[in-house]
Short mmCIF file of C-alpha atoms and ligand atoms in Angstrom, two decimals:
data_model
loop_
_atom_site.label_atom_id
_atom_site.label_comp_id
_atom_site.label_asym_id
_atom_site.label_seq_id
_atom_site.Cartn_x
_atom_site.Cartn_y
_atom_site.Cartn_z
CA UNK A 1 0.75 -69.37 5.87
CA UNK A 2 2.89 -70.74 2.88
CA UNK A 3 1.93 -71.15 -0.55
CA UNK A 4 3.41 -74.08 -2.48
CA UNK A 5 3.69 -74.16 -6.19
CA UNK A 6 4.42 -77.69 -7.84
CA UNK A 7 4.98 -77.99 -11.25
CA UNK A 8 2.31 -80.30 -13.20
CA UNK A 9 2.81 -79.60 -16.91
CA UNK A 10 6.77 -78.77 -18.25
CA UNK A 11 6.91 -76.13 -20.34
CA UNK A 12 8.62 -78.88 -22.99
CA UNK A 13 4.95 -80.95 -22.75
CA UNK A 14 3.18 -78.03 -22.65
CA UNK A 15 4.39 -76.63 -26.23
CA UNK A 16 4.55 -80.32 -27.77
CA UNK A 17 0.63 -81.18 -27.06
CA UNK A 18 -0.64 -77.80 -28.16
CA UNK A 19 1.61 -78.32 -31.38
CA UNK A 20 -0.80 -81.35 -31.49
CA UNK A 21 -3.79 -79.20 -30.85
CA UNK A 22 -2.91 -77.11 -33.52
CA UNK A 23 -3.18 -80.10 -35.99
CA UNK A 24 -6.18 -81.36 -35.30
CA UNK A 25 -7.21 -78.04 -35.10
CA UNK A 26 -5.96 -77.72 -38.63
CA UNK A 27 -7.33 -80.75 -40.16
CA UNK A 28 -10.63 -80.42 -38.71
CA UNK A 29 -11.18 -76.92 -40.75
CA UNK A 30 -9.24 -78.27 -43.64
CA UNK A 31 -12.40 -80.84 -43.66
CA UNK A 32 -15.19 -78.45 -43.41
CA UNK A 33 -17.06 -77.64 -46.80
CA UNK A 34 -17.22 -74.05 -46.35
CA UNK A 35 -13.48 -74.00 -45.70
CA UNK A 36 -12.48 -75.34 -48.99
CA UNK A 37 -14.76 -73.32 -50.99
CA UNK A 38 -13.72 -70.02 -49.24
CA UNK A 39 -10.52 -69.98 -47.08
CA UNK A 40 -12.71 -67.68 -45.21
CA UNK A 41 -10.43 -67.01 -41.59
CA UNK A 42 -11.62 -68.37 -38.88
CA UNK A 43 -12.29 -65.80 -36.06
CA UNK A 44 -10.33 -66.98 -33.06
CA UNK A 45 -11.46 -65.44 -29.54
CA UNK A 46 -9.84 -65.64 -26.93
CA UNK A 47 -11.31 -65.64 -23.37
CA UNK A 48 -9.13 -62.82 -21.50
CA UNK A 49 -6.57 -63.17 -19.73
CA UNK A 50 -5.88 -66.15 -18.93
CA UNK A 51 -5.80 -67.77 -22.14
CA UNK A 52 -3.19 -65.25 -23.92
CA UNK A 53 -0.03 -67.42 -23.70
CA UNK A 54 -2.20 -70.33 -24.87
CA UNK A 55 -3.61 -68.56 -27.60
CA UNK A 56 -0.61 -66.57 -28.94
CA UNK A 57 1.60 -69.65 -28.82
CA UNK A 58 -1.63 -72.12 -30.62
CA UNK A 59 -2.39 -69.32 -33.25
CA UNK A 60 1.44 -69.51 -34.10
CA UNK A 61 0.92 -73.01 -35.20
CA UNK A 62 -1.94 -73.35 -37.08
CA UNK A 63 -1.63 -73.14 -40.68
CA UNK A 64 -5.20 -72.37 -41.58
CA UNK A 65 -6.83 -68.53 -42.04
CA UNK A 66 -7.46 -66.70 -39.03
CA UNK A 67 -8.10 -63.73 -37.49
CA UNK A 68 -8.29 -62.76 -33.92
CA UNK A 69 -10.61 -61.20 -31.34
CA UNK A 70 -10.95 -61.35 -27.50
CA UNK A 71 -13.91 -61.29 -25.23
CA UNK A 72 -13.53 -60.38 -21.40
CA UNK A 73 -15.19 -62.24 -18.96
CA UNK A 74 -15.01 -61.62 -15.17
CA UNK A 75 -12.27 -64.00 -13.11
CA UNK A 76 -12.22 -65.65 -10.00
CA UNK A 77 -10.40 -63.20 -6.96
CA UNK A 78 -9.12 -66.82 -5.64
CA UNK A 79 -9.29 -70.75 -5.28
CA UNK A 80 -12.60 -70.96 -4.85
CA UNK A 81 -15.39 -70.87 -7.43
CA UNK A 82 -18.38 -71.82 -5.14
CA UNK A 83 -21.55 -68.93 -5.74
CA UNK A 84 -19.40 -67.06 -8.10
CA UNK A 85 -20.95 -66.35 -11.61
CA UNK A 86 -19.17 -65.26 -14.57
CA UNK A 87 -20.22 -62.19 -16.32
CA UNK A 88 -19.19 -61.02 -20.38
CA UNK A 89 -17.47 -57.03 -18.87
CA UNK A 90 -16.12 -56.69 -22.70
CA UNK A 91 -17.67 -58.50 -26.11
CA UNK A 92 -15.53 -59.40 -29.61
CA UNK A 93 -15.53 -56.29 -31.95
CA UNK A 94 -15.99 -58.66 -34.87
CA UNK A 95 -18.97 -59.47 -36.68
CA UNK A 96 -19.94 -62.73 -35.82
CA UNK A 97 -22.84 -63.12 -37.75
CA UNK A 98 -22.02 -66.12 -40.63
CA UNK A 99 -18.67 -66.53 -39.60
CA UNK A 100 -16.66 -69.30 -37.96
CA UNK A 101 -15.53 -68.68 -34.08
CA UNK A 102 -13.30 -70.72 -32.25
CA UNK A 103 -13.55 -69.70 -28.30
CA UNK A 104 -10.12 -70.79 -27.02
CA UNK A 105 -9.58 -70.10 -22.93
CA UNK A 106 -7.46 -71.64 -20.45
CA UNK A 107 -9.10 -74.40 -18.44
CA UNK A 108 -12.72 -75.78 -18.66
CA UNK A 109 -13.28 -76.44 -14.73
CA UNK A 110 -17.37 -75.35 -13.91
CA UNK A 111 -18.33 -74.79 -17.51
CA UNK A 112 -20.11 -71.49 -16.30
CA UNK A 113 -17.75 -69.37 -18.15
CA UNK A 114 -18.00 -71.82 -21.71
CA UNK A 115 -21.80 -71.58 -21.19
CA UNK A 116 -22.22 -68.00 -20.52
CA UNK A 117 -20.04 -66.91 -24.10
CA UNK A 118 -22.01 -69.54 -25.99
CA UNK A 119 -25.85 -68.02 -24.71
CA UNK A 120 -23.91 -64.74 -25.24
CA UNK A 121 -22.82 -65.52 -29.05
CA UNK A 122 -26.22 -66.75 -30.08
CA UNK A 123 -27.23 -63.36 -31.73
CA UNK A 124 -25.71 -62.51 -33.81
CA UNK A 125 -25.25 -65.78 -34.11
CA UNK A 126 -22.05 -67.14 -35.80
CA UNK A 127 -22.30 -69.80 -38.82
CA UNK A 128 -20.53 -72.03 -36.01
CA UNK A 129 -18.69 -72.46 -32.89
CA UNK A 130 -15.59 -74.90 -31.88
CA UNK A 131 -14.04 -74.24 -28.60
CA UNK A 132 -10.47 -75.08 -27.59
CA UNK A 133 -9.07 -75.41 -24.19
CA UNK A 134 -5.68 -76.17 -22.63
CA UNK A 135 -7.36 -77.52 -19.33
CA UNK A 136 -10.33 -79.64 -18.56
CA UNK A 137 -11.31 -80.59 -14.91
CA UNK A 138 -12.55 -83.70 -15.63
CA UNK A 139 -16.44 -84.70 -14.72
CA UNK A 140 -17.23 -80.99 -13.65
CA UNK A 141 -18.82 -79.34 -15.83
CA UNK A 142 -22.71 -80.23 -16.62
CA UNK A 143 -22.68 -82.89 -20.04
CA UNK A 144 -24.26 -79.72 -22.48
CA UNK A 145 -20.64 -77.76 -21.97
CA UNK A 146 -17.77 -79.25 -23.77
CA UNK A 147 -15.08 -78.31 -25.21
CA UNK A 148 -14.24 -79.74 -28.94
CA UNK A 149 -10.32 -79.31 -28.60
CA UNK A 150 -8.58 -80.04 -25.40
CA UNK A 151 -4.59 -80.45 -24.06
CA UNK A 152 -4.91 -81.87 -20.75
CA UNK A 153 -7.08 -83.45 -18.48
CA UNK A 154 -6.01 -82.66 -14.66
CA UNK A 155 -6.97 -83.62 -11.31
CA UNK A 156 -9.12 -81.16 -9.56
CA UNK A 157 -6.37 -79.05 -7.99
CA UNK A 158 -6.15 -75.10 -8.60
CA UNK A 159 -3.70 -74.46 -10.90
CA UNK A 160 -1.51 -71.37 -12.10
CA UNK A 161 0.72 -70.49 -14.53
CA UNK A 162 0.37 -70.55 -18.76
CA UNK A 163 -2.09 -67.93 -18.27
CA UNK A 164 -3.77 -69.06 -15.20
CA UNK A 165 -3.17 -66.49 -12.09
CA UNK A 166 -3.56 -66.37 -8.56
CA UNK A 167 -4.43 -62.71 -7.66
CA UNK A 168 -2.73 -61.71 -10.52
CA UNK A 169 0.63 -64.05 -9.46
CA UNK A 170 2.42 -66.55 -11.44
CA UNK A 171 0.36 -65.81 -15.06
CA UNK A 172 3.66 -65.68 -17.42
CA UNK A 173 5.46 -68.80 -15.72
CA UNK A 174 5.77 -71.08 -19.08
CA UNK A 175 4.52 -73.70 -17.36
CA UNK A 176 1.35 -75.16 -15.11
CA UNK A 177 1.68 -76.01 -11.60
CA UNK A 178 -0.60 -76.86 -9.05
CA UNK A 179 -1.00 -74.04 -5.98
CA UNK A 180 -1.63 -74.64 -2.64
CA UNK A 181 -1.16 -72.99 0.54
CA UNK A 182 -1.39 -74.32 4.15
CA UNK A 183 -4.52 -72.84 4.92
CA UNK A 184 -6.40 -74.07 1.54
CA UNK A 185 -4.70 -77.52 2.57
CA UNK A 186 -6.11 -77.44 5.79
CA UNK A 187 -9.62 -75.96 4.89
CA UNK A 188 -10.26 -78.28 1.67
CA UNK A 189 -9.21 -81.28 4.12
CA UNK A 190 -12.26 -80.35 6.08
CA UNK A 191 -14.69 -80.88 2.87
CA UNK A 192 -12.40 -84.47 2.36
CA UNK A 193 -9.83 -83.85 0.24
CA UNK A 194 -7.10 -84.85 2.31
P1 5GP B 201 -15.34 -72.32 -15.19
O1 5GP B 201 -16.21 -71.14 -15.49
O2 5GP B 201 -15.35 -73.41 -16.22
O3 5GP B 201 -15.56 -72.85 -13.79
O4 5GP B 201 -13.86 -71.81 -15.09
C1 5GP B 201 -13.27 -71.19 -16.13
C2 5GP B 201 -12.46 -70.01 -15.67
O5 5GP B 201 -12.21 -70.00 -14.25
C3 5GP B 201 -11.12 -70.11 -16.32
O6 5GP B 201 -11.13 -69.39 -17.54
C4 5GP B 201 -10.20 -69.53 -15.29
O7 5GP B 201 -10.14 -68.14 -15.48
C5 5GP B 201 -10.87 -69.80 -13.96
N1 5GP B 201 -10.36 -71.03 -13.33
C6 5GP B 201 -10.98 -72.22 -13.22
N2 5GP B 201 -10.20 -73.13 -12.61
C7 5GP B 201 -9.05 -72.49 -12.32
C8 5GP B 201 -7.83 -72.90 -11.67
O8 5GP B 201 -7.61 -74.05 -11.25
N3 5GP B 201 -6.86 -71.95 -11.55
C9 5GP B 201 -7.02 -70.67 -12.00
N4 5GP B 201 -6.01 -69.84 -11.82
N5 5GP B 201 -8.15 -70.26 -12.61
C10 5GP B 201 -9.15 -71.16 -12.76
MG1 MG B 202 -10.58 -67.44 -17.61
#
C-alpha cells in the first residue's frame, strides 16, 4: 500500500487568496453599523486544529479589531466521514453573549461540524456570526450550512496539508495536496469514482 500526495494549492496561491480573504473580510466589518460606532474586536474562533495555519496567517492580515478564541471539535481518524458525527470536546472561554464571532476552520466538506458550533453558539447567543473557511467541497453540505467567506472551492478529494492531517501526518506542509493511497483508490473505485 502507497500513499500519494499531489499538490493542489501552492503555498504562493495559498497566501495570495487568503490576503484576499482578509479584505473582504475587512471591508465587510468596516460596513457594519455597530463596527463604526464601537471598534468593538471581533472574536475570531478558530475550529481546532486544523484551521491554525489558516487562522494565524488570516488574523495577520486583517486590519480590523480582533481578538481570538478556539473551540475543539472532534476530527475524523481517516478519509472517510460516512456515520461519523462531530462532537464540541472543548468550548471558547469568551463571552459570546452580544459580541461578534467569526468561526474560521479549514474546509467546509459535510457541514456537520459548521452546524454543530452554530446550534452550539446559540446561547449565549452572540450579537452575530460570519464564518470563514479555506475549503469548500462544493454541493455537500445541506443549503442551511454555508460559509460567508471562502478561499477555494475543490473537487471532492481528501485533502491534507495547511492544517488538514491525515492521522496526524502532513498538518504543517504550507501547502494543500490531495492524498490518496492504493487501497482508498481501489476501494472508492468500487462506489464509482474511478
Ligand atoms: P464536515 O463536518 O464539514 O464534513 O468537515 C469538516 C471537518 O472535517 C474539517 O474541519 C476537517 O477537520 C475534516 N475534513 C473534512 N474533509 C477533509 C479532508 O478532505 N481532509 C482532511 N484532512 N480533513 C477533512
Ligand atoms: Mg476540522
Amino acid at each position: 500500500m502507497a500513499a500519494h500526495i499531489r499538490t493542489i494549492i501552492a503555498e504562493s496561491t495559498l497566501q495570495k487568496r487568503i490576503a484576499e480573504m482578509a479584505l473582504e473580510i475587512d471591508e465587510y466589518y468596516l460596513q457594519q453599523n455597530w463596527y463604526q460606532k464601537t471598534q468593538e474586536p471581533v472574536v475570531v474562533i478558530g475550529v481546532l486544529t486544523g484551521a491554525v495555519l489558516f487562522m494565524a496567517d488570516l488574523v495577520k492580515k486583517l486590519s480590523i479589531r480582533v481578538e481570538l478564541d478556539f473551540i475543539r471539535v472532534s476530527t475524523y481518524p481517516g478519509p472517510t466521514t460516512i456515520g461519523k458525527t462531530p462532537k464540541i470536546i472543548t468550548p471558547p472561554t469568551s463571552k459570546l453573549y452580544d459580541s461578534h464571532v467569526l468561526l474560521v476552520d479549514d474546509i467546509l466538506d459535510s457541514g456537520k461540524t459548521l452546524q454543530i458550533i452554530q446550534d452550539s453558539l446559540v446561547w449565549p447567543s452572540p450579537e452575530s456570526m460570519q464564518t470563514a473557511v479555506l475549503l469548500r467541497k462544493q454541493g455537500k453540505a445541506p443549503s442551511n450550512v454555508t460559509a460567508d467567506f471562502v478561499g477555494f472551492d475543490i473537487p471532492d478529494d481528501f485533502v491534507v496539508g495547511y492544517g488538514l492531517d491525515y492521522d496526524g501526518k502532513y498538518r504543517t506542509m504550507p501547502y494543500v495536496a490531495v492524498w490518496s493511497d492504493d487501497e482508498f483508490a481501489t476501494s472508492q473505485s468500487n462506489f464509482g469514482w474511478g
